[in-house]
Short mmCIF file of the C-alpha atoms (twelve columns), coordinates in Angstrom:
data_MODEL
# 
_entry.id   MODEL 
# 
loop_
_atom_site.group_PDB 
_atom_site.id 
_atom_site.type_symbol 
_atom_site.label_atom_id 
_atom_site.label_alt_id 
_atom_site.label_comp_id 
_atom_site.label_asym_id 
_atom_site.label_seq_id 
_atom_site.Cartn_x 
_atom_site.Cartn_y 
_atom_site.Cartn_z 
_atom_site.pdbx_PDB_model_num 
ATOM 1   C CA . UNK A 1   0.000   0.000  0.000   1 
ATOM 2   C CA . UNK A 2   1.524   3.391  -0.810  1 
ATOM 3   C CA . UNK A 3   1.172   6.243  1.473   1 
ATOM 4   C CA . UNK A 4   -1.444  8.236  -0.682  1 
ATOM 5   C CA . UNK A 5   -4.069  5.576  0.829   1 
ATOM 6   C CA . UNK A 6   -6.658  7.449  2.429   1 
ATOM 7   C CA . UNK A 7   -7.496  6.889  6.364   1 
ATOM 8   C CA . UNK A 8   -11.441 6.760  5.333   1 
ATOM 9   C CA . UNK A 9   -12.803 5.228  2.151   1 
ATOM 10  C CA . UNK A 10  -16.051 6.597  1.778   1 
ATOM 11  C CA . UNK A 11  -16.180 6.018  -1.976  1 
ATOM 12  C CA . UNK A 12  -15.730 3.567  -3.873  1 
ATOM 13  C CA . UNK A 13  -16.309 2.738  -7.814  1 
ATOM 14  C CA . UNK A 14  -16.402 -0.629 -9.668  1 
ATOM 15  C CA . UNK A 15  -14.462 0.012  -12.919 1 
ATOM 16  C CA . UNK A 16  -16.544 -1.778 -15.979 1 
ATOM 17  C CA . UNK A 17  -14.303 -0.742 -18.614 1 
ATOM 18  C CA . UNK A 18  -11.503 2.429  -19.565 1 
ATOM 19  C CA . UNK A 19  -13.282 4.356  -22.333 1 
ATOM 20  C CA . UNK A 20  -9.792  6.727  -22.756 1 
ATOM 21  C CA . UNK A 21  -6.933  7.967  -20.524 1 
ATOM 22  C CA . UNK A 22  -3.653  9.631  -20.844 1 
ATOM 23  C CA . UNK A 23  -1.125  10.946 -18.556 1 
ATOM 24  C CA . UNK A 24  -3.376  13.017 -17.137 1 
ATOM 25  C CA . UNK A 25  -6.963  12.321 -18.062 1 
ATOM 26  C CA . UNK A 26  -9.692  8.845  -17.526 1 
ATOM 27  C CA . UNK A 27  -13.162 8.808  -18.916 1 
ATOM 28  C CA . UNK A 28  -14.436 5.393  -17.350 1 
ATOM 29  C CA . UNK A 29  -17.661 3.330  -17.052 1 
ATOM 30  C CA . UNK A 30  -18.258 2.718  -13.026 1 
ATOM 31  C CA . UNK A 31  -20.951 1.436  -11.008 1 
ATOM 32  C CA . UNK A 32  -20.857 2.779  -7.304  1 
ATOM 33  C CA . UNK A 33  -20.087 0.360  -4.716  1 
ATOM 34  C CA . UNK A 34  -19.541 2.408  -1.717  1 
ATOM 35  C CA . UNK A 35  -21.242 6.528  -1.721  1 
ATOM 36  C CA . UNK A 36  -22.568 7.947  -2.856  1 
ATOM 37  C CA . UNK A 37  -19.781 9.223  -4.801  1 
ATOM 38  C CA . UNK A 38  -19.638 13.033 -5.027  1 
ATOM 39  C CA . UNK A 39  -17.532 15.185 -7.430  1 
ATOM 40  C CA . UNK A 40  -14.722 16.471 -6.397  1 
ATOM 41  C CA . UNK A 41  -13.682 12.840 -4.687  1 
ATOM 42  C CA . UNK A 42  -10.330 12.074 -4.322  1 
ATOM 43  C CA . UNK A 43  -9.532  9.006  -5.554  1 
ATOM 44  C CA . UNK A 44  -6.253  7.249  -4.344  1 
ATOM 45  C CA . UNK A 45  -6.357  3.655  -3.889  1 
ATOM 46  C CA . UNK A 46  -6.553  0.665  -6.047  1 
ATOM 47  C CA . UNK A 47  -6.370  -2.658 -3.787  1 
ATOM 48  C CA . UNK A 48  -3.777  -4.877 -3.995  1 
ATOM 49  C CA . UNK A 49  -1.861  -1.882 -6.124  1 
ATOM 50  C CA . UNK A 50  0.988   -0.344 -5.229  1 
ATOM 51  C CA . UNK A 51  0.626   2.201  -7.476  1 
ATOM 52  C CA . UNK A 52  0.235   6.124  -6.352  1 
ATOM 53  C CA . UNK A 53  -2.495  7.204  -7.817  1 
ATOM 54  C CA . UNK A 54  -4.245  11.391 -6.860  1 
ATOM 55  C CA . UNK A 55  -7.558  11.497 -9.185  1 
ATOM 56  C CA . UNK A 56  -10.114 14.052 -8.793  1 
ATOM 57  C CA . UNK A 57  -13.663 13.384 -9.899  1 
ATOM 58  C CA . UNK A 58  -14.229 15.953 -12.329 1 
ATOM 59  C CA . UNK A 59  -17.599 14.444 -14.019 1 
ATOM 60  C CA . UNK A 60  -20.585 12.492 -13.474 1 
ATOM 61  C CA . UNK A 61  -22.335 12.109 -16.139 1 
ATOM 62  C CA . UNK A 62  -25.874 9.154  -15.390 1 
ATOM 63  C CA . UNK A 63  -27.674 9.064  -18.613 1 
ATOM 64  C CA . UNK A 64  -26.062 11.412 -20.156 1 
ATOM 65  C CA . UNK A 65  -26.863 14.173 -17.615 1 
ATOM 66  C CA . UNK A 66  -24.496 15.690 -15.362 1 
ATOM 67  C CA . UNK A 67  -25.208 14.822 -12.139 1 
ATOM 68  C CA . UNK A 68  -22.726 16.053 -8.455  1 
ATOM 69  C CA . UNK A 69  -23.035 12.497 -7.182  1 
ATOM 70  C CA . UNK A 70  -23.358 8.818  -7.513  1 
ATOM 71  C CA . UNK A 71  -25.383 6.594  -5.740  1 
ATOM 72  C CA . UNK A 72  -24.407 2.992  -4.461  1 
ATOM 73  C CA . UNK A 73  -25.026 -0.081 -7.223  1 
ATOM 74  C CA . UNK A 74  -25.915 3.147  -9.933  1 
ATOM 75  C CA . UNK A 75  -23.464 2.966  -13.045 1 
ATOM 76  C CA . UNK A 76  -22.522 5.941  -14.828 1 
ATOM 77  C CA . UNK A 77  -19.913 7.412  -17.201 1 
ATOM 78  C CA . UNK A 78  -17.291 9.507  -15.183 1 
ATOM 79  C CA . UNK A 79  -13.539 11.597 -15.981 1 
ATOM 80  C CA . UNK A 80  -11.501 11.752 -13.444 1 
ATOM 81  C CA . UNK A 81  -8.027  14.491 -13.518 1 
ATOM 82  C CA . UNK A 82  -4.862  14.038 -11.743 1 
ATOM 83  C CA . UNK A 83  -1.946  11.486 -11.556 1 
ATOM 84  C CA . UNK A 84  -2.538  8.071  -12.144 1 
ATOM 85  C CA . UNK A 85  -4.680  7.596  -14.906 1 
ATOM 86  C CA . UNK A 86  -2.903  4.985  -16.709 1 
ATOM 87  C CA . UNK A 87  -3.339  2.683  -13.541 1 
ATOM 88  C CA . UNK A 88  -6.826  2.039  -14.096 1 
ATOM 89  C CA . UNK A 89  -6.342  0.349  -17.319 1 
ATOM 90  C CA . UNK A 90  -7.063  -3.460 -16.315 1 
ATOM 91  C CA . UNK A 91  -8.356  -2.794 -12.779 1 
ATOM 92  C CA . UNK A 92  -11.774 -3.565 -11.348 1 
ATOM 93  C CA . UNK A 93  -11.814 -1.270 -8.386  1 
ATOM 94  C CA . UNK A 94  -10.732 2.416  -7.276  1 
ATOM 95  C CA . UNK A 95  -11.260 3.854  -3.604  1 
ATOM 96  C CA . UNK A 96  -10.846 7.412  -2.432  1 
ATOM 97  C CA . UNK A 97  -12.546 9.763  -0.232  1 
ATOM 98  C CA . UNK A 98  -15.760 12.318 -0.638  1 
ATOM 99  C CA . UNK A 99  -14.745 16.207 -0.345  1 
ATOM 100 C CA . UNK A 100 -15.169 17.423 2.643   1 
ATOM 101 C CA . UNK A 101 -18.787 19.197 3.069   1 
ATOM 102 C CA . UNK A 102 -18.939 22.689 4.292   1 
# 
């Protein structure tokens, strides 16, 4: 486990299938396993990885409306910005935590 896993996973996305990604950039299918999933998460961890990964959910879109969140055992198309992005290709799962609400 690398030191970018977060103390509290409070979201977590099943990864169907890597639509694109580069360096910077992944447009992915999900279905929410643990949420709901709010943009803005932070997602860090894949299990059994030890890959650093720093995402940021950037879009939800359920469909093909943009929605701020994403409820548990819903699927959507989501893009994600940050570090990382290559990782996902060939994974199942990604965990991270919600932004904090003020």
């Amino acid at each position: 486990m690398t030191s970018a896993h977060p103390t509290a996973i409070d979201a977590e996305l099943y990864i169907d299938r890597v639509e694109a990604a580069d360096e910077a950039e992944v447009t992915f299918v999900v279905r929410c396993m643990v949420g709901p999933v709010r943009l803005g998460a932070r997602l860090r961890h894949i299990p059994c990885v030890d890959e650093e990964i720093d995402l940021e959910l950037t879009r939800i879109l359920f469909y093909r409306r943009s929605v701020d969140f994403l409820d548990p055992v819903c699927t959507a198309m989501v893009t994600a910005r940050g570090t990382g992005a290559l990782h996902l290709r060939g994974r199942t799962t990604i965990q991270g935590s919600n932004p904090t609400r003020t």
